[in-house]
Coordinates of C-alpha atoms in Angstrom, one line a residue:
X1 CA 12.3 -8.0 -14.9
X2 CA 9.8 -5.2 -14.3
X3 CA 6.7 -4.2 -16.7
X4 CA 5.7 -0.8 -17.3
X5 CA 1.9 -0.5 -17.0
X6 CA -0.1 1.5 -18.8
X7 CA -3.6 2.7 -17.7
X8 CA -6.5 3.5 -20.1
X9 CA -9.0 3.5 -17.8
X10 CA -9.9 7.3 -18.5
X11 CA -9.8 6.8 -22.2
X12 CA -10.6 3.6 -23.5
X13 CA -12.3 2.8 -20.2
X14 CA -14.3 5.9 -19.9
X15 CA -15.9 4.9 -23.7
X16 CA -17.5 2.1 -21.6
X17 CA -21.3 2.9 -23.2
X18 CA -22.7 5.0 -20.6
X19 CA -20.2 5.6 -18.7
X20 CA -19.2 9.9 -18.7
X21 CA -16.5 11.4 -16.6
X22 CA -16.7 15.3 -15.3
X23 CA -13.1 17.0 -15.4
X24 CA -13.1 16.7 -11.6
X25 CA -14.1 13.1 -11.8
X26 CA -11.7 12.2 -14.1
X27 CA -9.1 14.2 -11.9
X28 CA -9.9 11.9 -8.8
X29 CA -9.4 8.7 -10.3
X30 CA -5.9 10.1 -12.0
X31 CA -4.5 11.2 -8.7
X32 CA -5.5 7.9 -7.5
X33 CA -4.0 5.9 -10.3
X34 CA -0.7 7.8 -9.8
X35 CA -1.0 6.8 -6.2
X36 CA -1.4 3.6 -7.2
X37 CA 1.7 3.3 -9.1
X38 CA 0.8 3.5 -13.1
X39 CA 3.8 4.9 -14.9
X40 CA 1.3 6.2 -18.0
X41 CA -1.9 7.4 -17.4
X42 CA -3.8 8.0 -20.7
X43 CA -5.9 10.8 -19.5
X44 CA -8.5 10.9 -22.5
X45 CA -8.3 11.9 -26.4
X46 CA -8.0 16.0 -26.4
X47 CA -9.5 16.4 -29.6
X48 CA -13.1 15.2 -28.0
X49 CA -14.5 18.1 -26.3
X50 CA -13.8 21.1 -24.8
X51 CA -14.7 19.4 -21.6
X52 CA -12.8 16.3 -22.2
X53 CA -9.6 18.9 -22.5
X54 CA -10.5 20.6 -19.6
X55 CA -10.6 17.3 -17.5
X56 CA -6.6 16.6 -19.1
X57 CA -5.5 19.9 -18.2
X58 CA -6.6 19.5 -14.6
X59 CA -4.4 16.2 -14.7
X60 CA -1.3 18.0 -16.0
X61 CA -1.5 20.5 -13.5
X62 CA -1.5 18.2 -10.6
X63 CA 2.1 17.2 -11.4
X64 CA 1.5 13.9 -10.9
X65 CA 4.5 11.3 -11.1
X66 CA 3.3 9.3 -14.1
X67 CA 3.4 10.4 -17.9
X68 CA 0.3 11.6 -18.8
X69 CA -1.0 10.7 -22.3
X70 CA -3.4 12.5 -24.8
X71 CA -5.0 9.2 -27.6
X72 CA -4.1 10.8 -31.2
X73 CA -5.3 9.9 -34.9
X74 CA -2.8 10.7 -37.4
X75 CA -3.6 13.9 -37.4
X76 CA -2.3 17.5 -36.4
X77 CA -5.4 19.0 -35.2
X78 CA -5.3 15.8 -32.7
X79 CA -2.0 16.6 -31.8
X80 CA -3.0 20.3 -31.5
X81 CA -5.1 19.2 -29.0
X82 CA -2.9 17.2 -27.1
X83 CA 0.0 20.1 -26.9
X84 CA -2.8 22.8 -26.0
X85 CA -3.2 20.1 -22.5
X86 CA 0.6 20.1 -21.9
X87 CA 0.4 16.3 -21.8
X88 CA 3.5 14.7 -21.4
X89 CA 3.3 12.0 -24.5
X90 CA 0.8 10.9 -27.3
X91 CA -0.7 7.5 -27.9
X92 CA -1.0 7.3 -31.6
X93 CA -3.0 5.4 -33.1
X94 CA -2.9 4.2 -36.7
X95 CA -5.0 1.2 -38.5
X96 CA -3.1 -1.4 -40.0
X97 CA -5.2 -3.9 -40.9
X98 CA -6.6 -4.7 -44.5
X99 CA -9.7 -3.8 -43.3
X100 CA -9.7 -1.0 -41.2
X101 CA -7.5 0.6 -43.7
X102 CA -9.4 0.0 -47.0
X103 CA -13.2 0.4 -45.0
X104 CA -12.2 2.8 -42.7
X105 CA -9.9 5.1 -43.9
X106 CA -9.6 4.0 -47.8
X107 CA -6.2 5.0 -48.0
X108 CA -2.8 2.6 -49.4
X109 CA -0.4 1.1 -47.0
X110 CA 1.8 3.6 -48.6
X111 CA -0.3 6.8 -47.4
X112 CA -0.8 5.0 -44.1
X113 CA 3.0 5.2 -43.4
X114 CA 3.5 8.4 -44.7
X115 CA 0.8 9.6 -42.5
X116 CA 2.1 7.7 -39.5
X117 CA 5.5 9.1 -40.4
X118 CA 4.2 12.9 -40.5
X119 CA 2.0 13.2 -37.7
X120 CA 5.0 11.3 -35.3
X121 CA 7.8 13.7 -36.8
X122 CA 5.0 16.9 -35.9
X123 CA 5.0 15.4 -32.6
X124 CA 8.3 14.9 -31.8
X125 CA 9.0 18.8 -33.7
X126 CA 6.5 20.1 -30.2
X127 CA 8.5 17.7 -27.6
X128 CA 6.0 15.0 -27.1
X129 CA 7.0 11.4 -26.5
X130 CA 5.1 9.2 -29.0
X131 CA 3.9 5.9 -28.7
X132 CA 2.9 4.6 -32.1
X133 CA 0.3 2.2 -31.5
X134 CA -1.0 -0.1 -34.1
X135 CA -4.7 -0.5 -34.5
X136 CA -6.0 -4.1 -35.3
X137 CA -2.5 -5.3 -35.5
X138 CA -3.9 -8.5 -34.9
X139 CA -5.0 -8.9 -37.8
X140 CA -2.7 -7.1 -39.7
X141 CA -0.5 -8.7 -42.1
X142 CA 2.4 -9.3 -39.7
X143 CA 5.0 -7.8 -42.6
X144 CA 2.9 -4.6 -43.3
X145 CA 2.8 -4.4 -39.1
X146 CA 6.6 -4.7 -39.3
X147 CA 7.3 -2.0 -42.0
X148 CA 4.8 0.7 -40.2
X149 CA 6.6 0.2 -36.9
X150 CA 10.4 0.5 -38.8
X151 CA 8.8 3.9 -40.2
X152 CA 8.7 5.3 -36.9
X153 CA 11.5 3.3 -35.4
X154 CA 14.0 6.4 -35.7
X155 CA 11.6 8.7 -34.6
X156 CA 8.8 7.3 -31.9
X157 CA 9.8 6.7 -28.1
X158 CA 7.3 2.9 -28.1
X159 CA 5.5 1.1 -30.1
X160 CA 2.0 -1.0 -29.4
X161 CA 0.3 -4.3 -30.8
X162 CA -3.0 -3.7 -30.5
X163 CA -5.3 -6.6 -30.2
X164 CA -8.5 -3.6 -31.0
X165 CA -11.2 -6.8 -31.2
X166 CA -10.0 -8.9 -28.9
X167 CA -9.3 -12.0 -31.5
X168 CA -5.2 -13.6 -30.2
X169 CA -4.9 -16.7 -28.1
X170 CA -2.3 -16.9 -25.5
X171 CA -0.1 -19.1 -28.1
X172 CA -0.4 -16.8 -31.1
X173 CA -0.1 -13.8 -28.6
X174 CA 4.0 -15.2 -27.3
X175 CA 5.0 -16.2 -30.6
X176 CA 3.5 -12.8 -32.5
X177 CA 5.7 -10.7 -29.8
X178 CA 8.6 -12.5 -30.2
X179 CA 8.7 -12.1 -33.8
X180 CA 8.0 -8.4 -33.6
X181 CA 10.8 -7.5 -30.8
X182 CA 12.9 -9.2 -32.9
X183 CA 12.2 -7.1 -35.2
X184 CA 11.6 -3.9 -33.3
X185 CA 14.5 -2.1 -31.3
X186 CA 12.1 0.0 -29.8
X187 CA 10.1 -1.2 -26.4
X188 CA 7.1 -2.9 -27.6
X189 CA 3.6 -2.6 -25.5
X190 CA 0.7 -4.6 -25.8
X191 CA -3.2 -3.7 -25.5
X192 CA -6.0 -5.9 -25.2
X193 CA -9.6 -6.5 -25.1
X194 CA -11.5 -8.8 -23.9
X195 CA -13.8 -9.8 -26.4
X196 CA -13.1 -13.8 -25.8
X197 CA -11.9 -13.3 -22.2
X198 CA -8.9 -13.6 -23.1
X199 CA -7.2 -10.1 -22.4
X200 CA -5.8 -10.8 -19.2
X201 CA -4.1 -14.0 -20.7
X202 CA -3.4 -12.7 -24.1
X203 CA -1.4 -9.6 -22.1
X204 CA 0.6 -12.1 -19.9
X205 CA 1.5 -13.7 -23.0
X206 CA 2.4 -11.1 -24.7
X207 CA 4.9 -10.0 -21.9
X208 CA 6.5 -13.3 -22.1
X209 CA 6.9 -12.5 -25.5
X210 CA 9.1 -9.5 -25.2
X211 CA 6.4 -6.5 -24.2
X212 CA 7.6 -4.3 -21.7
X213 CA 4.5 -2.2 -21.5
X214 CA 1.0 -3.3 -20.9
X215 CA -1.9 -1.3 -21.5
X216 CA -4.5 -1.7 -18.9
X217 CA -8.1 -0.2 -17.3
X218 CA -9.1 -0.7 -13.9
X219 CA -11.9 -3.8 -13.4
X220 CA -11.3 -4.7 -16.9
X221 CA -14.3 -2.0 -18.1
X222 CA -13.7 -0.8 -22.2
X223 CA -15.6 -0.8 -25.4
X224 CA -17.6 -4.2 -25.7
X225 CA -16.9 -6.8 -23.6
X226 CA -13.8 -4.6 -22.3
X227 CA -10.6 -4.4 -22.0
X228 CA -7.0 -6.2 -19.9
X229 CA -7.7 -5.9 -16.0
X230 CA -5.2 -3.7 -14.6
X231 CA -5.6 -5.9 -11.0
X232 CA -5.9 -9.3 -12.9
X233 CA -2.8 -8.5 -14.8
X234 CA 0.0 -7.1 -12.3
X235 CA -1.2 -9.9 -9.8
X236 CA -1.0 -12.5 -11.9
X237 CA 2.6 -10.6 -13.1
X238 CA 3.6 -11.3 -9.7
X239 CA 2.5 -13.9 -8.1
X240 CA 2.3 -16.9 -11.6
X241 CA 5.3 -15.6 -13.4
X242 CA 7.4 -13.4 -10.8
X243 CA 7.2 -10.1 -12.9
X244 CA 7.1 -7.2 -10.8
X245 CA 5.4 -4.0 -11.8
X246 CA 5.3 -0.6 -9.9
X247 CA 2.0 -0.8 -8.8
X248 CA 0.8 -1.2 -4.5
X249 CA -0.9 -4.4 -4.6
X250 CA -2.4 -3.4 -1.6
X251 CA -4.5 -0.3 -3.3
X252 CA -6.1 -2.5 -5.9
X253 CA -9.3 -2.7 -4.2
X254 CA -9.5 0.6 -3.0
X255 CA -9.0 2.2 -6.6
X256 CA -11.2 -0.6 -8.1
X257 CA -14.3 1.0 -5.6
X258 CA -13.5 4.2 -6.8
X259 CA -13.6 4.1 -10.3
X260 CA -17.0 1.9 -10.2
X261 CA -18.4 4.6 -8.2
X262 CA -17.3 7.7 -10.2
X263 CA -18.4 5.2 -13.0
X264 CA -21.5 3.7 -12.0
X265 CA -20.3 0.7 -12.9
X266 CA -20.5 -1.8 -10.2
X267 CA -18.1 -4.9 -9.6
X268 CA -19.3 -8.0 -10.1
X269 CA -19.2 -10.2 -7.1
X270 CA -17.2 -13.1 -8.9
X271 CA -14.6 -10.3 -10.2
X272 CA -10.8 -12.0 -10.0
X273 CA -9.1 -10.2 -7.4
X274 CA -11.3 -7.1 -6.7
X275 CA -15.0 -8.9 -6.4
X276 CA -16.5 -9.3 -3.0
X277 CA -16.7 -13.2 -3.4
X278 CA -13.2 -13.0 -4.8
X279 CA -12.3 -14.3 -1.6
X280 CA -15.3 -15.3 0.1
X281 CA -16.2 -19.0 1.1
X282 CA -19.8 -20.5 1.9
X283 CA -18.8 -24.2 1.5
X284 CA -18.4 -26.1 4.3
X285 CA -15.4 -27.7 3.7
X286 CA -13.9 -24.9 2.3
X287 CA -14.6 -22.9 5.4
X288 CA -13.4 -26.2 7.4
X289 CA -10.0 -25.9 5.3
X290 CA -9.6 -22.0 5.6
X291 CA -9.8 -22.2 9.6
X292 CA -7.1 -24.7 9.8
X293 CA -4.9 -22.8 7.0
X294 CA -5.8 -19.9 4.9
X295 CA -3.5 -21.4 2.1
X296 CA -6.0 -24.5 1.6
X297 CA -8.6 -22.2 -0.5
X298 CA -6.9 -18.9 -0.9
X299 CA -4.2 -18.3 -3.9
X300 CA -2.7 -15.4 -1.9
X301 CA -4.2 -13.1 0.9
X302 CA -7.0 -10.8 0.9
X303 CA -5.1 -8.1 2.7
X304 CA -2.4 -8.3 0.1
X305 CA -4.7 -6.4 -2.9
X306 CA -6.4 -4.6 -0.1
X307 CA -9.7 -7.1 -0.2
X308 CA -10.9 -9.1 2.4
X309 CA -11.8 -12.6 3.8
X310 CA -15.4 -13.0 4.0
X311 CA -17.4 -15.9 5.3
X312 CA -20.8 -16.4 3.8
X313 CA -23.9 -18.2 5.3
X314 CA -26.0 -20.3 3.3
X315 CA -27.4 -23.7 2.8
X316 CA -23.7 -24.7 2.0
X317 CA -22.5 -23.9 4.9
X318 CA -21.0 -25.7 8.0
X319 CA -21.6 -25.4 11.7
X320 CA -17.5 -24.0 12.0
X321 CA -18.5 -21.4 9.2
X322 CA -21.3 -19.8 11.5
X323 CA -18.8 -20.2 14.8
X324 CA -16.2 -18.5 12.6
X325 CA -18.5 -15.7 11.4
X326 CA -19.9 -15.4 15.2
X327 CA -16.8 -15.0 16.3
X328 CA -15.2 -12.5 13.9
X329 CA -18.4 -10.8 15.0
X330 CA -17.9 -10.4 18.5
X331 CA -20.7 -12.9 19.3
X332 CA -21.0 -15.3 22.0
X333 CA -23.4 -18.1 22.2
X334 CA -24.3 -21.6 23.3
X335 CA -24.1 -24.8 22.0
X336 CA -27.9 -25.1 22.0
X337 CA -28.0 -21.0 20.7
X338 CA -25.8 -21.9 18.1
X339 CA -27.7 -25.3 17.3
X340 CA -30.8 -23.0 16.9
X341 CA -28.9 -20.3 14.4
X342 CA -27.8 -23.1 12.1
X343 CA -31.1 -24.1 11.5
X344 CA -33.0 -20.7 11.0
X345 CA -29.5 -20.3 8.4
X346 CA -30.4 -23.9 7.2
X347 CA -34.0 -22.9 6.6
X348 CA -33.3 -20.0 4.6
X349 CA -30.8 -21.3 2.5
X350 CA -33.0 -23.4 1.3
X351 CA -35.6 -21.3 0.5
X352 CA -33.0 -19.4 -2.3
X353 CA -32.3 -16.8 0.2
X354 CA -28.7 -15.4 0.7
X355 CA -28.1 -14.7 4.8
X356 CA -26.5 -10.7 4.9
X357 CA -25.1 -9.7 8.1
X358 CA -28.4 -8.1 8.9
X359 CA -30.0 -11.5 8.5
X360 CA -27.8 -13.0 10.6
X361 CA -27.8 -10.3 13.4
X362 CA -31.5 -10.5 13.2
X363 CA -31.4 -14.2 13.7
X364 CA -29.0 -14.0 16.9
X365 CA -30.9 -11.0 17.9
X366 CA -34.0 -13.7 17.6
X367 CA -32.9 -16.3 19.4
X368 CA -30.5 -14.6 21.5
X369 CA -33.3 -12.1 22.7
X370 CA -30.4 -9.6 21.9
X371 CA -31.0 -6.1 19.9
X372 CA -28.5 -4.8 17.9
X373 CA -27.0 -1.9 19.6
X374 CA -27.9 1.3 17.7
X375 CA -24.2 3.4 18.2
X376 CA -26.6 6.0 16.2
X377 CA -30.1 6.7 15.8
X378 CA -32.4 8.6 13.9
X379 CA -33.8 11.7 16.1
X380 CA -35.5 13.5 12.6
X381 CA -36.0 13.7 9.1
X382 CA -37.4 16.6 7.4
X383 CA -37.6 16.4 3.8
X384 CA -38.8 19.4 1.6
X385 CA -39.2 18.9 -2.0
X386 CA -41.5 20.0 -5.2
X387 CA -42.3 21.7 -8.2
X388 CA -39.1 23.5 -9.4
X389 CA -37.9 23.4 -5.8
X390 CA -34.3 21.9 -5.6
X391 CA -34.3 18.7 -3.4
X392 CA -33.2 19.5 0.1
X393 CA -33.4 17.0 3.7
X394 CA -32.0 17.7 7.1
X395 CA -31.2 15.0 9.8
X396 CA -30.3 14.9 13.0
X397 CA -28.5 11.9 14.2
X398 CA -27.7 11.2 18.5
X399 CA -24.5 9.9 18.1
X400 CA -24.4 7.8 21.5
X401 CA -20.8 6.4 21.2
X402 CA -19.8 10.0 22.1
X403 CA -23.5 11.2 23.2
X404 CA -23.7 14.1 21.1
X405 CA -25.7 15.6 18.0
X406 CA -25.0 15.3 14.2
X407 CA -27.0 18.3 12.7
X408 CA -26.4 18.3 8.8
X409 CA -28.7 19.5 5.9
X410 CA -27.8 18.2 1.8
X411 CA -28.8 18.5 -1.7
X412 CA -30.4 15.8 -4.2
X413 CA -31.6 15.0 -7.2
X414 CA -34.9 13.9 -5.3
X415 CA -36.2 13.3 -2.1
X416 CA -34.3 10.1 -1.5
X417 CA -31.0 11.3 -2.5
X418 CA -31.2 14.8 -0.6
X419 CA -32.3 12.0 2.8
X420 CA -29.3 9.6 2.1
X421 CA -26.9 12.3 1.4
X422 CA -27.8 14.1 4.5
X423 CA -27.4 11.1 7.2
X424 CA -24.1 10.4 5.2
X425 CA -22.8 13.8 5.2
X426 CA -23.8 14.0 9.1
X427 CA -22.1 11.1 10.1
X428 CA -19.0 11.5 8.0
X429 CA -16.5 12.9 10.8
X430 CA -17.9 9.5 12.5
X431 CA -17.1 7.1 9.9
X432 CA -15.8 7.2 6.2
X433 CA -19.6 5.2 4.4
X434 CA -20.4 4.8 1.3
X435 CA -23.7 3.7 -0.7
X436 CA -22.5 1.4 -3.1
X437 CA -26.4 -0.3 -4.3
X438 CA -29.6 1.0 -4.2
X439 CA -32.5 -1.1 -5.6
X440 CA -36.3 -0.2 -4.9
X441 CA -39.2 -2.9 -5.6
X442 CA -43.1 -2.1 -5.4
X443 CA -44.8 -5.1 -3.2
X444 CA -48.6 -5.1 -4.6
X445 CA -50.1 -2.7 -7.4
X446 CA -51.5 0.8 -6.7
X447 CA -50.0 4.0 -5.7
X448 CA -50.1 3.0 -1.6
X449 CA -47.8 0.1 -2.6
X450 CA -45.8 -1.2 -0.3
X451 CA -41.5 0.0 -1.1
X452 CA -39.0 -2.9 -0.5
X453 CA -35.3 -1.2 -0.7
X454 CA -32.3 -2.6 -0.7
X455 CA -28.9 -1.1 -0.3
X456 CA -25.6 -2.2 0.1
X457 CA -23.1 0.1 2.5
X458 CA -19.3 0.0 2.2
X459 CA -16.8 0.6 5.3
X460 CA -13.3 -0.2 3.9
X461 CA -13.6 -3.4 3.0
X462 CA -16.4 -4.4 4.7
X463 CA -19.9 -4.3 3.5
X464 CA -23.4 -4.9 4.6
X465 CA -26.6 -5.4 2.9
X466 CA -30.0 -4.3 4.3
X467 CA -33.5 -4.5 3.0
X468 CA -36.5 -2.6 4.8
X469 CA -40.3 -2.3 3.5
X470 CA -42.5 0.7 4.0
X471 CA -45.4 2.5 2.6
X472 CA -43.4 5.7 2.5
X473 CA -40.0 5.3 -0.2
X474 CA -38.0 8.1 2.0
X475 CA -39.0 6.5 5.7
X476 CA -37.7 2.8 3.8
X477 CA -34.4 4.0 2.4
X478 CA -33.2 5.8 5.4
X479 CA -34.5 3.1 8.0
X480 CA -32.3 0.8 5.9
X481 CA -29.0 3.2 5.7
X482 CA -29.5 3.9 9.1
X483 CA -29.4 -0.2 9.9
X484 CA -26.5 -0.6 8.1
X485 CA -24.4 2.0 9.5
X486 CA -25.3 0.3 12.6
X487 CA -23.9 -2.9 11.6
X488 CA -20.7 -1.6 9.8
X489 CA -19.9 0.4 13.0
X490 CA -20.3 -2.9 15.2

């Protein structure tokens, strides 16, 4: 059996509050979702802007391999909309329970199916493949839910159970499916939210039920508390109930990075599957477990949704965790070296601290009298900013792995970002970086403050935090960047 999957990420996902896509934005992550595998990719609602239709044309012009999808209200100036975009299908959608239809559109079940019935008929008239989706089906009354679907069952290409506020169980989510595709001889999809944290399990269920399609958004993100996790879904597919999908495992994490960035949403660490502690391990045993077999603490691989293994110091951890980490970090030491880095570990563990990698290398560098090897250093910084002057800096970087100069000059939005975006513009034919956190914290009151920042670097998988104080905000942020492109390029 395979399952279809159907992403929303750049519609119901982009209504995230706060979250706004540009058109080229919007075309990135689509070209990266068809990459990814999705067979549907619901590129936004057409009838929203002028903007919004400009970011859906820009997808059906790339000629992508997936359907691309235009969201629709019973309407034809939606569908107008839709057509003007050349999208390949609609995603209709059309309330259906007692509530959303008497509150919300104050209409009779009767008018509700003829306007289903019209709007999929105008559709299908302009060559558009129409999923009629039901809104709040959940808690619709399950024979009204049956009679709107049989209204378009002659005419529509799918049909969708929508679970809009998030209210089925795993139980009632099986048995509701199987009654409808019993029903229904069209192939039945399912969409989720997350309202109870049930989406993931509600969508499984659902499948097992009879859906063929799954609506989905990338790290789970939606209205409210969200909406089905396209990673938690198609791995759990796969590996709990042997249900293949069309999507690379293996790019999971990848696309899950790129739509948090584009989003500014970032991945909590204790995401399933795409977090950064999704597989990492602190405990001592568990580390213990992991070195004789991977399989003791780890449900499947890292590398097999394109995370990674990580092992964390703390006050949890064992004396084989910090040889492990030493020695997936290239570091040798004594017995008694090692004695001594366990305890400095030890010590900050218990004082609430978590130990980064530039902790740690500062600790071996300590007691090892070693410094970290600086593959490339700052030479200058100039920054020029002001009073309706654009924000502009210029670095220049000595490169010693290849002894040469990186010269480069960017834009920002201030002083900070013009710095950052400078050293990583100068260093990118080096080393593919990216800034995925920046936090700033005044130490003391008063306008010579001292500036604690903190930011967190991405290499691939791999990531680094580093924190550096100074009086000056620019000097601290690019003291730290520079710090932890050091350590992501040991």
């Amino acid at each position: 059996m395979k399952v279809r999957v159907f992403d929303t990420t750049l519609r119901d996902g982009e209504q995230t509050p706060g979250v706004s896509l540009t058109p080229s934005d919007k075309l990135e992550i689509a070209k990266a979702l068809d990459e990814l595998g999705v067979d549907v990719i619901e590129a936004g609602s057409a009838i929203t802007s002028k903007g919004e239709r400009e970011g859906i044309k820009l997808i059906t012009r790339e000629n992508l391999n997936a359907e691309i999808c235009s969201f629709v209200r019973p309407l034809t100036v939606d569908i107008d909309a839709a057509i003007e975009c050349e999208v390949d299908s609609i995603h209709l959608v059309v309330p259906s329970s007692p509530i959303h239809i008497k509150y919300k559109l104050k209409k009779s079940e009767d008018e509700v199916l003829d306007l289903a019935v019209n709007a999929i008929e105008y559709a299908k008239d302009h060559g558009l493949i129409v999923e009629l989706s039901a809104e709040d089906a959940t808690r619709a009354e399950l024979n009204f839910l049956i009679k709107l679907f049989k209204a378009g069952e002659n005419l529509a290409d799918r049909v969708c159970v929508c679970d809009t506020v998030g209210v089925l169980t795993p139980q009632k989510s099986e048995e509701l499916f199987k009654k409808i595709t019993s029903e229904i001889k069209l192939p039945v999809s399912v969409h989720c939210h997350n309202d109870f944290g049930m989406a993931t399990a509600n969508t499984c269920s659902a499948i097992l039920g009879g859906a063929v399609q799954c609506h989905v958004t990338v790290n789970g993100i939606g209205e409210r508390a969200g909406n089905a996790a396209l990673e938690e879904v198609v791995t759990a597919l796969k590996f709990l109930y042997n249900i293949e999908t069309n999507i690379k495992l293996e790019k999971l994490y990848e696309v899950s990075r790129l739509v948090a960035r584009l989003m500014k949403l970032p991945v909590p660490p204790n995401k399933a599957i795409v977090g950064d502690n999704a597989f990492a391990h602190e405990a001592g045993i568990h580390v213990d477990g992991l070195i004789k077999n991977t399989k003791t603490y780890e449900p499947i691989s890292p590398e097999v949704v394109g995370n990674k293994r990580r092992i964390i110091l703390g006050k949890h951890s064992g004396r084989k965790a910090l040889i492990y980490k030493l020695k997936l970090m290239g570091i040798e030491a004594s017995e008694e070296q090692i004695n001594k880095i366990y305890e400095k570990i030890k010590e900050l563990g218990d004082l609430g601290k978590y130990v980064s990698d530039a902790d740690l290398m500062a600790i071996v560098k300590d007691v090892l009298g070693k410094d970290l090897e600086e593959k490339i250093e700052l030479d200058e910084l100039t920054v020029v900013s002001g009073n309706k002057i654009t924000p502009i800096a210029s670095v220049k970087l000595h490169y010693k792995g290849e002894d040469r100069l990186l010269i480069e000059t960017a834009y920002g939005v201030g002083p900070v970002d013009a710095a950052i975006n400078a050293v990583r513009k100068a260093i990118s034919g080096v080393a593919d970086i990216k800034l995925e956190e920046y936090k700033v914290e005044a130490i003391g009151g008063g306008t010579d403050a001292i500036i604690e920042v903190t930011v967190k670097l991405r290499k691939g998988v791999n990531t680094v935090e580093v924190k550096k104080a100074d009086s000056d905000i620019i000097r601290a942020s690019v003291n730290a960047v520079m710090e932890g492109i050091n350590l992501l390029l040991q």
